[in-house]
C-alpha cells in the first residue's frame, strides 16, 4: 500500500535492523524479503548495528518504520535506546516494531516505551506484512500494539 508524502505517492519504506551483538539474522532476512515481496521498500542494515546507526539510517532514508530483530536478550536496552534517539531527533512519526525472543513479561514495558508491535516466534510472516501495510506509513491508521502468536 503506497503512502502519499513529499507531493507524490511512494511505497512504505522500512528499515530492518539487527541491533547489538546478536549474529543470527535469518529471521530478519525472511521478514525483509516478505516485506519487499508485498511492495514495501526495505533497507536491511545488516548485523551488529548500534541504535545510533539504526536511527541515523532511518532519518537518512526517510523511513516510515523501523523493524528491529533481537534474539540476544538485550531487547529492553536496545528498543529503549532507539525510542529515545527518535524522540531526541523529533522523529516519533517513525513507527517502531520488532520481533525475536521477547519474554511475555517484557512486552508491556516495551509497549510503554512506544514500540508499536512485537512479533514473537511462531508469528506467521503474513501477519507481519499485513500489520506493516495497515500501520506503517504516513497514511496508515495509528498503530495498534500487537503481539505475535
PDB file of C-alpha atoms in Angstrom:
ATOM      1  CA  UNK A   1       0.000   0.000   0.000  1.00  0.00           C
ATOM      2  CA  UNK A   2       1.648   3.243  -1.077  1.00  0.00           C
ATOM      3  CA  UNK A   3       1.835   6.214   1.207  1.00  0.00           C
ATOM      4  CA  UNK A   4       1.462   9.787   0.000  1.00  0.00           C
ATOM      5  CA  UNK A   5       4.167  12.226   1.067  1.00  0.00           C
ATOM      6  CA  UNK A   6       6.525  14.749  -0.430  1.00  0.00           C
ATOM      7  CA  UNK A   7       3.861  15.524  -3.049  1.00  0.00           C
ATOM      8  CA  UNK A   8       3.716  12.059  -4.618  1.00  0.00           C
ATOM      9  CA  UNK A   9       2.768   8.503  -3.799  1.00  0.00           C
ATOM     10  CA  UNK A  10       5.633   6.341  -2.627  1.00  0.00           C
ATOM     11  CA  UNK A  11       5.845   2.853  -1.196  1.00  0.00           C
ATOM     12  CA  UNK A  12       6.144   2.315   2.530  1.00  0.00           C
ATOM     13  CA  UNK A  13       9.828   2.485   3.467  1.00  0.00           C
ATOM     14  CA  UNK A  14      11.081   0.344   6.374  1.00  0.00           C
ATOM     15  CA  UNK A  15      14.488  -0.169   7.938  1.00  0.00           C
ATOM     16  CA  UNK A  16      15.037  -3.761   9.104  1.00  0.00           C
ATOM     17  CA  UNK A  17      17.878  -3.895  11.602  1.00  0.00           C
ATOM     18  CA  UNK A  18      19.800  -6.296  13.825  1.00  0.00           C
ATOM     19  CA  UNK A  19      20.992  -4.249  16.792  1.00  0.00           C
ATOM     20  CA  UNK A  20      23.654  -5.341  19.196  1.00  0.00           C
ATOM     21  CA  UNK A  21      25.927  -8.338  19.190  1.00  0.00           C
ATOM     22  CA  UNK A  22      23.392 -10.933  18.044  1.00  0.00           C
ATOM     23  CA  UNK A  23      24.763 -12.685  14.969  1.00  0.00           C
ATOM     24  CA  UNK A  24      21.618 -14.536  13.895  1.00  0.00           C
ATOM     25  CA  UNK A  25      19.860 -12.723  11.069  1.00  0.00           C
ATOM     26  CA  UNK A  26      17.817 -15.367   9.259  1.00  0.00           C
ATOM     27  CA  UNK A  27      14.507 -14.116  10.676  1.00  0.00           C
ATOM     28  CA  UNK A  28      15.322 -10.503   9.809  1.00  0.00           C
ATOM     29  CA  UNK A  29      16.167 -11.519   6.251  1.00  0.00           C
ATOM     30  CA  UNK A  30      12.935 -13.524   5.943  1.00  0.00           C
ATOM     31  CA  UNK A  31      10.898 -10.506   7.091  1.00  0.00           C
ATOM     32  CA  UNK A  32      12.839  -8.139   4.824  1.00  0.00           C
ATOM     33  CA  UNK A  33      12.158 -10.383   1.813  1.00  0.00           C
ATOM     34  CA  UNK A  34       8.496 -10.832   2.715  1.00  0.00           C
ATOM     35  CA  UNK A  35       8.020  -7.079   3.039  1.00  0.00           C
ATOM     36  CA  UNK A  36       9.745  -6.496  -0.321  1.00  0.00           C
ATOM     37  CA  UNK A  37       7.512  -9.130  -1.909  1.00  0.00           C
ATOM     38  CA  UNK A  38       4.469  -7.120  -0.786  1.00  0.00           C
ATOM     39  CA  UNK A  39       5.742  -3.828  -2.207  1.00  0.00           C
ATOM     40  CA  UNK A  40       7.469  -2.341   0.831  1.00  0.00           C
ATOM     41  CA  UNK A  41      10.787  -0.599   0.182  1.00  0.00           C
ATOM     42  CA  UNK A  42      13.210  -2.225   2.637  1.00  0.00           C
ATOM     43  CA  UNK A  43      16.665  -1.155   3.739  1.00  0.00           C
ATOM     44  CA  UNK A  44      18.323  -4.034   5.586  1.00  0.00           C
ATOM     45  CA  UNK A  45      21.175  -2.688   7.693  1.00  0.00           C
ATOM     46  CA  UNK A  46      22.935  -5.968   8.400  1.00  0.00           C
ATOM     47  CA  UNK A  47      24.353  -7.342  11.624  1.00  0.00           C
ATOM     48  CA  UNK A  48      25.777  -5.595  14.675  1.00  0.00           C
ATOM     49  CA  UNK A  49      24.152  -2.189  14.275  1.00  0.00           C
ATOM     50  CA  UNK A  50      24.142   0.306  17.105  1.00  0.00           C
ATOM     51  CA  UNK A  51      20.919   2.112  17.962  1.00  0.00           C
ATOM     52  CA  UNK A  52      22.562   5.335  16.686  1.00  0.00           C
ATOM     53  CA  UNK A  53      23.376   3.721  13.329  1.00  0.00           C
ATOM     54  CA  UNK A  54      19.806   2.443  13.024  1.00  0.00           C
ATOM     55  CA  UNK A  55      18.217   5.810  13.812  1.00  0.00           C
ATOM     56  CA  UNK A  56      20.655   7.655  11.550  1.00  0.00           C
ATOM     57  CA  UNK A  57      19.822   5.266   8.699  1.00  0.00           C
ATOM     58  CA  UNK A  58      16.091   5.720   9.277  1.00  0.00           C
ATOM     59  CA  UNK A  59      16.476   9.502   9.126  1.00  0.00           C
ATOM     60  CA  UNK A  60      18.736   9.440   6.066  1.00  0.00           C
ATOM     61  CA  UNK A  61      16.405   7.064   4.237  1.00  0.00           C
ATOM     62  CA  UNK A  62      13.242   8.965   5.228  1.00  0.00           C
ATOM     63  CA  UNK A  63      11.876   5.725   6.671  1.00  0.00           C
ATOM     64  CA  UNK A  64       8.290   5.240   7.737  1.00  0.00           C
ATOM     65  CA  UNK A  65       9.181   2.410  10.087  1.00  0.00           C
ATOM     66  CA  UNK A  66      11.965   0.560  11.852  1.00  0.00           C
ATOM     67  CA  UNK A  67      11.751  -3.172  12.414  1.00  0.00           C
ATOM     68  CA  UNK A  68      14.199  -4.495  14.993  1.00  0.00           C
ATOM     69  CA  UNK A  69      15.081  -8.160  15.303  1.00  0.00           C
ATOM     70  CA  UNK A  70      16.547  -9.040  18.693  1.00  0.00           C
ATOM     71  CA  UNK A  71      17.472 -12.549  19.812  1.00  0.00           C
ATOM     72  CA  UNK A  72      20.252 -11.642  22.241  1.00  0.00           C
ATOM     73  CA  UNK A  73      18.207 -10.830  25.338  1.00  0.00           C
ATOM     74  CA  UNK A  74      19.170  -7.153  25.146  1.00  0.00           C
ATOM     75  CA  UNK A  75      15.777  -6.091  23.765  1.00  0.00           C
ATOM     76  CA  UNK A  76      14.836  -3.824  26.678  1.00  0.00           C
ATOM     77  CA  UNK A  77      18.015  -1.766  26.346  1.00  0.00           C
ATOM     78  CA  UNK A  78      18.149  -1.717  22.544  1.00  0.00           C
ATOM     79  CA  UNK A  79      14.499  -0.782  21.969  1.00  0.00           C
ATOM     80  CA  UNK A  80      14.715   1.875  24.701  1.00  0.00           C
ATOM     81  CA  UNK A  81      17.784   3.443  23.091  1.00  0.00           C
ATOM     82  CA  UNK A  82      16.176   3.540  19.639  1.00  0.00           C
ATOM     83  CA  UNK A  83      12.973   5.070  21.012  1.00  0.00           C
ATOM     84  CA  UNK A  84      14.914   7.718  22.979  1.00  0.00           C
ATOM     85  CA  UNK A  85      17.048   8.650  19.987  1.00  0.00           C
ATOM     86  CA  UNK A  86      13.953   9.012  17.801  1.00  0.00           C
ATOM     87  CA  UNK A  87      12.449  11.363  20.417  1.00  0.00           C
ATOM     88  CA  UNK A  88      15.689  13.363  20.522  1.00  0.00           C
ATOM     89  CA  UNK A  89      15.543  13.755  16.734  1.00  0.00           C
ATOM     90  CA  UNK A  90      11.844  14.703  16.784  1.00  0.00           C
ATOM     91  CA  UNK A  91      11.199  11.602  14.671  1.00  0.00           C
ATOM     92  CA  UNK A  92       8.458   9.898  16.660  1.00  0.00           C
ATOM     93  CA  UNK A  93       6.444   9.611  13.438  1.00  0.00           C
ATOM     94  CA  UNK A  94       8.688   6.650  12.548  1.00  0.00           C
ATOM     95  CA  UNK A  95       6.810   3.544  13.683  1.00  0.00           C
ATOM     96  CA  UNK A  96       8.979   1.058  15.591  1.00  0.00           C
ATOM     97  CA  UNK A  97       8.084  -2.617  15.649  1.00  0.00           C
ATOM     98  CA  UNK A  98      10.091  -5.711  16.324  1.00  0.00           C
ATOM     99  CA  UNK A  99      10.454  -9.375  16.781  1.00  0.00           C
ATOM    100  CA  UNK A 100      12.620 -12.038  18.246  1.00  0.00           C
ATOM    101  CA  UNK A 101      12.945 -13.747  21.571  1.00  0.00           C
ATOM    102  CA  UNK A 102      10.970 -11.363  23.767  1.00  0.00           C
ATOM    103  CA  UNK A 103       9.510 -12.723  27.012  1.00  0.00           C
ATOM    104  CA  UNK A 104       5.818 -12.044  27.591  1.00  0.00           C
ATOM    105  CA  UNK A 105       6.700 -10.097  30.755  1.00  0.00           C
ATOM    106  CA  UNK A 106       8.695  -7.583  28.682  1.00  0.00           C
ATOM    107  CA  UNK A 107       6.006  -6.864  26.087  1.00  0.00           C
ATOM    108  CA  UNK A 108       4.048  -4.443  28.305  1.00  0.00           C
ATOM    109  CA  UNK A 109       7.098  -2.361  29.227  1.00  0.00           C
ATOM    110  CA  UNK A 110       8.164  -2.239  25.571  1.00  0.00           C
ATOM    111  CA  UNK A 111       4.695  -1.012  24.624  1.00  0.00           C
ATOM    112  CA  UNK A 112       5.019   1.709  27.252  1.00  0.00           C
ATOM    113  CA  UNK A 113       8.266   2.794  25.556  1.00  0.00           C
ATOM    114  CA  UNK A 114       6.266   3.299  22.357  1.00  0.00           C
ATOM    115  CA  UNK A 115       7.093   0.113  20.460  1.00  0.00           C
ATOM    116  CA  UNK A 116       4.017  -0.352  18.263  1.00  0.00           C
ATOM    117  CA  UNK A 117       4.087  -4.119  17.673  1.00  0.00           C
ATOM    118  CA  UNK A 118       6.071  -7.145  18.757  1.00  0.00           C
ATOM    119  CA  UNK A 119       6.097 -10.389  16.835  1.00  0.00           C
ATOM    120  CA  UNK A 120       7.305 -13.399  18.771  1.00  0.00           C
ATOM    121  CA  UNK A 121       8.466 -16.785  17.457  1.00  0.00           C
ATOM    122  CA  UNK A 122       5.802 -18.621  15.508  1.00  0.00           C
ATOM    123  CA  UNK A 123       4.127 -15.489  14.138  1.00  0.00           C
ATOM    124  CA  UNK A 124       3.172 -16.104  10.506  1.00  0.00           C
ATOM    125  CA  UNK A 125       5.121 -13.891   8.119  1.00  0.00           C
ATOM    126  CA  UNK A 126       1.827 -12.761   6.570  1.00  0.00           C
ATOM    127  CA  UNK A 127       0.740 -11.342   9.938  1.00  0.00           C
ATOM    128  CA  UNK A 128       3.835  -9.123   9.962  1.00  0.00           C
ATOM    129  CA  UNK A 129       3.423  -7.918   6.378  1.00  0.00           C
ATOM    130  CA  UNK A 130      -0.294  -7.267   6.857  1.00  0.00           C
ATOM    131  CA  UNK A 131       0.412  -5.300  10.048  1.00  0.00           C
ATOM    132  CA  UNK A 132       3.083  -3.180   8.337  1.00  0.00           C
ATOM    133  CA  UNK A 133       0.735  -2.342   5.462  1.00  0.00           C
ATOM    134  CA  UNK A 134      -2.029  -1.389   7.889  1.00  0.00           C
ATOM    135  CA  UNK A 135       0.016   0.542  10.465  1.00  0.00           C
ATOM    136  CA  UNK A 136       3.210   1.939   8.938  1.00  0.00           C
ATOM    137  CA  UNK A 137       3.419   4.943   6.649  1.00  0.00           C
ATOM    138  CA  UNK A 138       2.141   8.452   6.672  1.00  0.00           C
ATOM    139  CA  UNK A 139      -1.384   7.469   5.621  1.00  0.00           C
ATOM    140  CA  UNK A 140      -1.654   4.424   7.913  1.00  0.00           C
ATOM    141  CA  UNK A 141      -4.019   4.115  10.800  1.00  0.00           C
ATOM    142  CA  UNK A 142      -2.478   4.753  14.214  1.00  0.00           C
ATOM    143  CA  UNK A 143      -0.532   1.655  15.225  1.00  0.00           C
ATOM    144  CA  UNK A 144      -2.347  -0.908  17.307  1.00  0.00           C
ATOM    145  CA  UNK A 145       0.056  -2.558  19.701  1.00  0.00           C
ATOM    146  CA  UNK A 146       0.226  -6.217  18.784  1.00  0.00           C
ATOM    147  CA  UNK A 147       1.935  -9.322  19.977  1.00  0.00           C
ATOM    148  CA  UNK A 148       2.568 -12.323  17.792  1.00  0.00           C
ATOM    149  CA  UNK A 149       1.365 -15.856  18.315  1.00  0.00           C
TER     150      UNK A 149
END
